[in-house]
N, CA, C and O atoms as a GROMACS GRO file, in nm:
protein
  424
    1UNK      N    1 -11.161   8.776   3.076
    1UNK     CA    2 -11.196   8.868   3.118
    1UNK      C    3 -11.203   8.798   3.309
    1UNK      O    4 -11.237   8.686   3.347
    2UNK      N    5 -11.156   8.920   3.392
    2UNK     CA    6 -11.116   8.852   3.520
    2UNK      C    7 -11.230   8.915   3.635
    2UNK      O    8 -11.249   9.036   3.630
    3UNK      N    9 -11.289   8.850   3.715
    3UNK     CA   10 -11.393   8.888   3.793
    3UNK      C   11 -11.319   8.911   3.944
    3UNK      O   12 -11.256   8.809   3.970
    4UNK      N   13 -11.309   8.995   4.035
    4UNK     CA   14 -11.248   8.981   4.142
    4UNK      C   15 -11.370   9.052   4.231
    4UNK      O   16 -11.427   9.150   4.183
    5UNK      N   17 -11.404   9.006   4.344
    5UNK     CA   18 -11.509   9.047   4.449
    5UNK      C   19 -11.444   9.052   4.598
    5UNK      O   20 -11.342   8.985   4.621
    6UNK      N   21 -11.489   9.112   4.675
    6UNK     CA   22 -11.437   9.133   4.801
    6UNK      C   23 -11.498   9.259   4.892
    6UNK      O   24 -11.577   9.343   4.848
    7UNK      N   25 -11.456   9.256   4.997
    7UNK     CA   26 -11.500   9.364   5.068
    7UNK      C   27 -11.391   9.494   5.068
    7UNK      O   28 -11.278   9.449   5.089
    8UNK      N   29 -11.390   9.618   5.054
    8UNK     CA   30 -11.325   9.716   5.001
    8UNK      C   31 -11.244   9.738   5.150
    8UNK      O   32 -11.305   9.722   5.256
    9UNK      N   33 -11.114   9.772   5.147
    9UNK     CA   34 -11.028   9.812   5.222
    9UNK      C   35 -10.983   9.978   5.193
    9UNK      O   36 -10.965  10.066   5.278
   10UNK      N   37 -10.972   9.988   5.055
   10UNK     CA   38 -10.893  10.110   5.020
   10UNK      C   39 -10.906  10.139   4.871
   10UNK      O   40 -10.853  10.074   4.781
   11UNK      N   41 -10.993  10.257   4.856
   11UNK     CA   42 -11.005  10.283   4.696
   11UNK      C   43 -10.950  10.444   4.681
   11UNK      O   44 -10.988  10.527   4.764
   12UNK      N   45 -10.876  10.476   4.591
   12UNK     CA   46 -10.843  10.578   4.557
   12UNK      C   47 -10.856  10.586   4.404
   12UNK      O   48 -10.852  10.483   4.337
   13UNK      N   49 -10.871  10.701   4.352
   13UNK     CA   50 -10.909  10.736   4.212
   13UNK      C   51 -10.840  10.894   4.192
   13UNK      O   52 -10.863  10.992   4.263
   14UNK      N   53 -10.757  10.889   4.083
   14UNK     CA   54 -10.696  11.002   4.036
   14UNK      C   55 -10.696  11.014   3.890
   14UNK      O   56 -10.667  10.920   3.815
   15UNK      N   57 -10.730  11.140   3.847
   15UNK     CA   58 -10.717  11.176   3.720
   15UNK      C   59 -10.580  11.203   3.640
   15UNK      O   60 -10.488  11.272   3.685
   16UNK      N   61 -10.582  11.151   3.537
   16UNK     CA   62 -10.478  11.152   3.461
   16UNK      C   63 -10.456  11.155   3.315
   16UNK      O   64 -10.521  11.072   3.253
   17UNK      N   65 -10.384  11.227   3.251
   17UNK     CA   66 -10.367  11.221   3.083
   17UNK      C   67 -10.227  11.190   3.053
   17UNK      O   68 -10.126  11.237   3.105
   18UNK      N   69 -10.241  11.093   2.950
   18UNK     CA   70 -10.111  11.037   2.894
   18UNK      C   71 -10.017  11.154   2.839
   18UNK      O   72  -9.910  11.164   2.898
   19UNK      N   73 -10.038  11.233   2.745
   19UNK     CA   74  -9.983  11.324   2.710
   19UNK      C   75 -10.040  11.478   2.698
   19UNK      O   76 -10.158  11.507   2.716
   20UNK      N   77  -9.938  11.573   2.666
   20UNK     CA   78 -10.051  11.714   2.661
   20UNK      C   79 -10.047  11.746   2.498
   20UNK      O   80 -10.152  11.801   2.466
   21UNK      N   81 -10.002  11.736   2.440
   21UNK     CA   82 -10.051  11.724   2.277
   21UNK      C   83 -10.028  11.610   2.209
   21UNK      O   84  -9.951  11.518   2.235
   22UNK      N   85 -10.131  11.632   2.085
   22UNK     CA   86 -10.136  11.464   2.005
   22UNK      C   87 -10.032  11.505   1.897
   22UNK      O   88 -10.011  11.615   1.846
   23UNK      N   89  -9.978  11.395   1.878
   23UNK     CA   90  -9.874  11.365   1.816
   23UNK      C   91  -9.910  11.326   1.645
   23UNK      O   92 -10.027  11.293   1.628
   24UNK      N   93  -9.823  11.327   1.523
   24UNK     CA   94  -9.907  11.283   1.402
   24UNK      C   95  -9.902  11.132   1.415
   24UNK      O   96  -9.847  11.062   1.499
   25UNK      N   97  -9.982  11.096   1.296
   25UNK     CA   98 -10.035  10.960   1.296
   25UNK      C   99 -10.089  10.918   1.425
   25UNK      O  100 -10.079  10.795   1.430
   26UNK      N  101 -10.139  10.963   1.524
   26UNK     CA  102 -10.162  10.897   1.653
   26UNK      C  103 -10.327  10.864   1.648
   26UNK      O  104 -10.414  10.949   1.668
   27UNK      N  105 -10.346  10.752   1.623
   27UNK     CA  106 -10.480  10.692   1.628
   27UNK      C  107 -10.576  10.742   1.741
   27UNK      O  108 -10.674  10.808   1.706
   28UNK      N  109 -10.558  10.715   1.870
   28UNK     CA  110 -10.578  10.760   1.950
   28UNK      C  111 -10.566  10.893   2.019
   28UNK      O  112 -10.454  10.934   2.051
   29UNK      N  113 -10.677  10.966   2.045
   29UNK     CA  114 -10.618  11.097   2.130
   29UNK      C  115 -10.562  11.083   2.274
   29UNK      O  116 -10.609  11.010   2.361
   30UNK      N  117 -10.476  11.147   2.282
   30UNK     CA  118 -10.417  11.148   2.422
   30UNK      C  119 -10.442  11.222   2.519
   30UNK      O  120 -10.387  11.214   2.629
   31UNK      N  121 -10.556  11.326   2.476
   31UNK     CA  122 -10.633  11.439   2.567
   31UNK      C  123 -10.747  11.327   2.641
   31UNK      O  124 -10.797  11.358   2.750
   32UNK      N  125 -10.770  11.243   2.598
   32UNK     CA  126 -10.886  11.174   2.637
   32UNK      C  127 -10.867  11.141   2.790
   32UNK      O  128 -10.769  11.080   2.832
   33UNK      N  129 -10.960  11.182   2.862
   33UNK     CA  130 -10.934  11.176   3.017
   33UNK      C  131 -10.920  11.006   3.078
   33UNK      O  132 -10.988  10.918   3.025
   34UNK      N  133 -10.837  10.979   3.177
   34UNK     CA  134 -10.824  10.848   3.206
   34UNK      C  135 -10.824  10.882   3.349
   34UNK      O  136 -10.815  10.998   3.390
   35UNK      N  137 -10.834  10.780   3.422
   35UNK     CA  138 -10.856  10.771   3.565
   35UNK      C  139 -10.770  10.647   3.642
   35UNK      O  140 -10.806  10.531   3.624
   36UNK      N  141 -10.679  10.671   3.710
   36UNK     CA  142 -10.594  10.559   3.778
   36UNK      C  143 -10.676  10.505   3.910
   36UNK      O  144 -10.708  10.590   3.993
   37UNK      N  145 -10.700  10.412   3.927
   37UNK     CA  146 -10.794  10.322   4.038
   37UNK      C  147 -10.670  10.230   4.105
   37UNK      O  148 -10.617  10.132   4.053
   38UNK      N  149 -10.638  10.295   4.243
   38UNK     CA  150 -10.566  10.187   4.330
   38UNK      C  151 -10.660  10.113   4.416
   38UNK      O  152 -10.718  10.204   4.475
   39UNK      N  153 -10.696  10.030   4.448
   39UNK     CA  154 -10.785   9.966   4.528
   39UNK      C  155 -10.714   9.823   4.599
   39UNK      O  156 -10.619   9.759   4.552
   40UNK      N  157 -10.777   9.798   4.704
   40UNK     CA  158 -10.764   9.661   4.762
   40UNK      C  159 -10.884   9.632   4.849
   40UNK      O  160 -10.944   9.696   4.934
   41UNK      N  161 -10.897   9.500   4.793
   41UNK     CA  162 -11.000   9.391   4.890
   41UNK      C  163 -10.948   9.311   4.951
   41UNK      O  164 -10.846   9.243   4.938
   42UNK      N  165 -11.046   9.323   5.043
   42UNK     CA  166 -10.998   9.192   5.170
   42UNK      C  167 -10.932   9.110   5.147
   42UNK      O  168 -10.960   9.054   5.041
   43UNK      N  169 -10.812   9.056   5.221
   43UNK     CA  170 -10.721   8.945   5.221
   43UNK      C  171 -10.680   8.968   5.077
   43UNK      O  172 -10.667   8.855   5.031
   44UNK      N  173 -10.655   9.051   4.988
   44UNK     CA  174 -10.615   9.090   4.863
   44UNK      C  175 -10.492   9.181   4.848
   44UNK      O  176 -10.509   9.282   4.917
   45UNK      N  177 -10.385   9.182   4.789
   45UNK     CA  178 -10.266   9.304   4.753
   45UNK      C  179 -10.338   9.405   4.711
   45UNK      O  180 -10.455   9.400   4.672
   46UNK      N  181 -10.267   9.499   4.720
   46UNK     CA  182 -10.330   9.618   4.650
   46UNK      C  183 -10.296   9.622   4.504
   46UNK      O  184 -10.186   9.597   4.455
   47UNK      N  185 -10.431   9.667   4.427
   47UNK     CA  186 -10.390   9.649   4.280
   47UNK      C  187 -10.414   9.790   4.222
   47UNK      O  188 -10.482   9.868   4.288
   48UNK      N  189 -10.365   9.826   4.108
   48UNK     CA  190 -10.370   9.928   4.021
   48UNK      C  191 -10.423   9.896   3.880
   48UNK      O  192 -10.377   9.801   3.817
   49UNK      N  193 -10.521   9.976   3.830
   49UNK     CA  194 -10.622   9.946   3.733
   49UNK      C  195 -10.613  10.117   3.664
   49UNK      O  196 -10.588  10.226   3.714
   50UNK      N  197 -10.642  10.077   3.548
   50UNK     CA  198 -10.704  10.234   3.462
   50UNK      C  199 -10.852  10.210   3.391
   50UNK      O  200 -10.903  10.111   3.337
   51UNK      N  201 -10.891  10.325   3.413
   51UNK     CA  202 -11.054  10.308   3.375
   51UNK      C  203 -11.022  10.415   3.215
   51UNK      O  204 -10.996  10.534   3.202
   52UNK      N  205 -11.035  10.324   3.135
   52UNK     CA  206 -11.012  10.376   2.978
   52UNK      C  207 -11.090  10.496   2.934
   52UNK      O  208 -11.170  10.559   3.004
   53UNK      N  209 -11.050  10.524   2.787
   53UNK     CA  210 -11.048  10.658   2.725
   53UNK      C  211 -11.255  10.657   2.718
   53UNK      O  212 -11.334  10.752   2.722
   54UNK      N  213 -11.275  10.540   2.709
   54UNK     CA  214 -11.415  10.550   2.705
   54UNK      C  215 -11.507  10.481   2.770
   54UNK      O  216 -11.588  10.409   2.711
   55UNK      N  217 -11.502  10.500   2.929
   55UNK     CA  218 -11.563  10.433   3.020
   55UNK      C  219 -11.732  10.410   2.986
   55UNK      O  220 -11.798  10.472   2.903
   56UNK      N  221 -11.770  10.316   3.066
   56UNK     CA  222 -11.961  10.299   3.042
   56UNK      C  223 -11.981  10.422   3.156
   56UNK      O  224 -11.905  10.447   3.249
   57UNK      N  225 -12.084  10.480   3.128
   57UNK     CA  226 -12.145  10.601   3.180
   57UNK      C  227 -12.168  10.546   3.334
   57UNK      O  228 -12.221  10.441   3.371
   58UNK      N  229 -12.114  10.643   3.402
   58UNK     CA  230 -12.128  10.650   3.593
   58UNK      C  231 -12.037  10.508   3.643
   58UNK      O  232 -12.074  10.444   3.741
   59UNK      N  233 -11.933  10.476   3.574
   59UNK     CA  234 -11.820  10.378   3.573
   59UNK      C  235 -11.726  10.451   3.726
   59UNK      O  236 -11.711  10.409   3.841
   60UNK      N  237 -11.683  10.567   3.659
   60UNK     CA  238 -11.599  10.625   3.769
   60UNK      C  239 -11.681  10.648   3.910
   60UNK      O  240 -11.624  10.616   4.014
   61UNK      N  241 -11.819  10.703   3.915
   61UNK     CA  242 -11.904  10.733   4.015
   61UNK      C  243 -11.946  10.641   4.072
   61UNK      O  244 -11.992  10.665   4.184
   62UNK      N  245 -11.950  10.528   4.033
   62UNK     CA  246 -11.998  10.392   4.107
   62UNK      C  247 -11.837  10.361   4.193
   62UNK      O  248 -11.851  10.316   4.307
   63UNK      N  249 -11.711  10.381   4.150
   63UNK     CA  250 -11.582  10.351   4.186
   63UNK      C  251 -11.579  10.442   4.313
   63UNK      O  252 -11.564  10.399   4.427
   64UNK      N  253 -11.597  10.580   4.276
   64UNK     CA  254 -11.596  10.659   4.403
   64UNK      C  255 -11.676  10.644   4.503
   64UNK      O  256 -11.628  10.683   4.609
   65UNK      N  257 -11.788  10.598   4.509
   65UNK     CA  258 -11.900  10.587   4.607
   65UNK      C  259 -11.830  10.467   4.725
   65UNK      O  260 -11.839  10.469   4.848
   66UNK      N  261 -11.780  10.393   4.659
   66UNK     CA  262 -11.755  10.283   4.720
   66UNK      C  263 -11.661  10.321   4.849
   66UNK      O  264 -11.558  10.388   4.850
   67UNK      N  265 -11.747  10.244   4.984
   67UNK     CA  266 -11.644  10.258   5.092
   67UNK      C  267 -11.600  10.183   5.183
   67UNK      O  268 -11.680  10.091   5.202
   68UNK      N  269 -11.501  10.177   5.256
   68UNK     CA  270 -11.456  10.092   5.363
   68UNK      C  271 -11.598   9.981   5.376
   68UNK      O  272 -11.716  10.017   5.384
   69UNK      N  273 -11.553   9.859   5.377
   69UNK     CA  274 -11.646   9.770   5.411
   69UNK      C  275 -11.749   9.746   5.312
   69UNK      O  276 -11.801   9.635   5.326
   70UNK      N  277 -11.794   9.814   5.217
   70UNK     CA  278 -11.870   9.780   5.097
   70UNK      C  279 -11.794   9.647   5.045
   70UNK      O  280 -11.675   9.620   5.065
   71UNK      N  281 -11.935   9.535   4.940
   71UNK     CA  282 -11.873   9.426   4.886
   71UNK      C  283 -11.874   9.486   4.769
   71UNK      O  284 -11.963   9.566   4.738
   72UNK      N  285 -11.784   9.458   4.699
   72UNK     CA  286 -11.782   9.494   4.520
   72UNK      C  287 -11.744   9.384   4.468
   72UNK      O  288 -11.685   9.291   4.525
   73UNK      N  289 -11.799   9.396   4.291
   73UNK     CA  290 -11.724   9.281   4.211
   73UNK      C  291 -11.674   9.409   4.132
   73UNK      O  292 -11.722   9.522   4.126
   74UNK      N  293 -11.540   9.341   4.061
   74UNK     CA  294 -11.464   9.417   3.983
   74UNK      C  295 -11.452   9.327   3.842
   74UNK      O  296 -11.417   9.209   3.845
   75UNK      N  297 -11.485   9.394   3.723
   75UNK     CA  298 -11.474   9.330   3.600
   75UNK      C  299 -11.321   9.377   3.518
   75UNK      O  300 -11.311   9.495   3.485
   76UNK      N  301 -11.254   9.322   3.500
   76UNK     CA  302 -11.102   9.338   3.450
   76UNK      C  303 -11.087   9.304   3.344
   76UNK      O  304 -11.149   9.206   3.305
   77UNK      N  305 -11.000   9.373   3.261
   77UNK     CA  306 -10.987   9.335   3.105
   77UNK      C  307 -10.884   9.186   3.128
   77UNK      O  308 -10.844   9.129   3.229
   78UNK      N  309 -10.868   9.160   2.976
   78UNK     CA  310 -10.799   9.015   2.996
   78UNK      C  311 -10.643   9.032   3.054
   78UNK      O  312 -10.586   8.944   3.119
   79UNK      N  313 -10.589   9.154   3.021
   79UNK     CA  314 -10.433   9.176   3.049
   79UNK      C  315 -10.466   9.252   3.228
   79UNK      O  316 -10.365   9.310   3.270
   80UNK      N  317 -10.555   9.255   3.299
   80UNK     CA  318 -10.598   9.307   3.442
   80UNK      C  319 -10.530   9.459   3.440
   80UNK      O  320 -10.476   9.491   3.546
   81UNK      N  321 -10.526   9.544   3.347
   81UNK     CA  322 -10.503   9.675   3.333
   81UNK      C  323 -10.610   9.758   3.354
   81UNK      O  324 -10.605   9.857   3.426
   82UNK      N  325 -10.713   9.720   3.290
   82UNK     CA  326 -10.826   9.817   3.278
   82UNK      C  327 -10.955   9.760   3.329
   82UNK      O  328 -10.995   9.649   3.294
   83UNK      N  329 -11.027   9.850   3.424
   83UNK     CA  330 -11.145   9.812   3.499
   83UNK      C  331 -11.262   9.821   3.381
   83UNK      O  332 -11.271   9.917   3.305
   84UNK      N  333 -11.323   9.741   3.380
   84UNK     CA  334 -11.465   9.747   3.246
   84UNK      C  335 -11.576   9.755   3.320
   84UNK      O  336 -11.668   9.808   3.258
   85UNK      N  337 -11.612   9.712   3.463
   85UNK     CA  338 -11.711   9.753   3.544
   85UNK      C  339 -11.689   9.728   3.681
   85UNK      O  340 -11.608   9.642   3.714
   86UNK      N  341 -11.750   9.790   3.759
   86UNK     CA  342 -11.721   9.809   3.920
   86UNK      C  343 -11.910   9.779   3.954
   86UNK      O  344 -11.995   9.865   3.931
   87UNK      N  345 -11.932   9.681   3.994
   87UNK     CA  346 -12.036   9.674   4.119
   87UNK      C  347 -12.074   9.666   4.251
   87UNK      O  348 -12.077   9.558   4.310
   88UNK      N  349 -12.109   9.787   4.311
   88UNK     CA  350 -12.113   9.786   4.464
   88UNK      C  351 -12.242   9.730   4.493
   88UNK      O  352 -12.349   9.790   4.492
   89UNK      N  353 -12.216   9.585   4.524
   89UNK     CA  354 -12.315   9.499   4.601
   89UNK      C  355 -12.406   9.567   4.709
   89UNK      O  356 -12.527   9.547   4.723
   90UNK      N  357 -12.335   9.643   4.778
   90UNK     CA  358 -12.400   9.706   4.911
   90UNK      C  359 -12.509   9.804   4.882
   90UNK      O  360 -12.626   9.816   4.920
   91UNK      N  361 -12.413   9.885   4.785
   91UNK     CA  362 -12.521   9.980   4.731
   91UNK      C  363 -12.648   9.956   4.654
   91UNK      O  364 -12.754  10.018   4.655
   92UNK      N  365 -12.615   9.863   4.595
   92UNK     CA  366 -12.736   9.818   4.494
   92UNK      C  367 -12.852   9.757   4.612
   92UNK      O  368 -12.971   9.789   4.606
   93UNK      N  369 -12.799   9.670   4.711
   93UNK     CA  370 -12.911   9.610   4.815
   93UNK      C  371 -12.978   9.731   4.888
   93UNK      O  372 -13.100   9.732   4.905
   94UNK      N  373 -12.891   9.842   4.935
   94UNK     CA  374 -12.963   9.916   5.003
   94UNK      C  375 -13.090  10.004   4.874
   94UNK      O  376 -13.211   9.995   4.898
   95UNK      N  377 -13.053  10.061   4.782
   95UNK     CA  378 -13.153  10.066   4.654
   95UNK      C  379 -13.283  10.016   4.641
   95UNK      O  380 -13.391  10.071   4.622
   96UNK      N  381 -13.235   9.848   4.663
   96UNK     CA  382 -13.362   9.770   4.642
   96UNK      C  383 -13.446   9.759   4.772
   96UNK      O  384 -13.568   9.746   4.772
   97UNK      N  385 -13.392   9.765   4.849
   97UNK     CA  386 -13.471   9.783   5.005
   97UNK      C  387 -13.530   9.910   5.041
   97UNK      O  388 -13.592   9.914   5.147
   98UNK      N  389 -13.522  10.010   4.971
   98UNK     CA  390 -13.562  10.154   4.967
   98UNK      C  391 -13.712  10.143   4.924
   98UNK      O  392 -13.740  10.088   4.817
   99UNK      N  393 -13.802  10.191   4.998
   99UNK     CA  394 -13.934  10.211   4.949
   99UNK      C  395 -13.999  10.292   4.989
   99UNK      O  396 -14.119  10.274   5.010
  100UNK      N  397 -13.924  10.430   5.017
  100UNK     CA  398 -13.931  10.544   5.004
  100UNK      C  399 -13.965  10.602   4.919
  100UNK      O  400 -14.029  10.539   4.836
  101UNK      N  401 -13.936  10.779   4.888
  101UNK     CA  402 -13.954  10.838   4.816
  101UNK      C  403 -13.823  10.952   4.763
  101UNK      O  404 -13.771  11.023   4.849
  102UNK      N  405 -13.779  10.960   4.622
  102UNK     CA  406 -13.657  11.067   4.663
  102UNK      C  407 -13.729  11.216   4.600
  102UNK      O  408 -13.789  11.231   4.493
  103UNK      N  409 -13.699  11.316   4.704
  103UNK     CA  410 -13.754  11.445   4.694
  103UNK      C  411 -13.875  11.473   4.649
  103UNK      O  412 -13.910  11.561   4.570
  104UNK      N  413 -13.942  11.386   4.708
  104UNK     CA  414 -14.096  11.432   4.730
  104UNK      C  415 -14.150  11.433   4.875
  104UNK      O  416 -14.142  11.354   4.968
  105UNK      N  417 -14.216  11.567   4.857
  105UNK     CA  418 -14.275  11.596   4.976
  105UNK      C  419 -14.446  11.596   4.974
  105UNK      O  420 -14.523  11.595   4.878
  106UNK      N  421 -14.477  11.599   5.135
  106UNK     CA  422 -14.635  11.590   5.132
  106UNK      C  423 -14.702  11.702   5.084
  106UNK      O  424 -14.825  11.703   5.079
   0.00000   0.00000   0.00000
């Protein structure tokens, strides 16, 4: 596992499927949704990775919520082609500091 950290410069997420129809003796479903993520962190080249067939709940949402200047930590698979976890440190710090209420009125 490889951990990469830095400030976000660019993040794009696009949905794709590998094939349209299932083939004989195919172990994994080819219609399982996947997401191609292109991202660049401060001082690093642009990388491309895939969010796999069964991602952790909320992983794609956490990637999409990241904005330019946010500090993130990316956990990649051994080969560096799949994103296993994406932690937005800036967002987490804001939630920890927030002492108000969500959706409650007086």
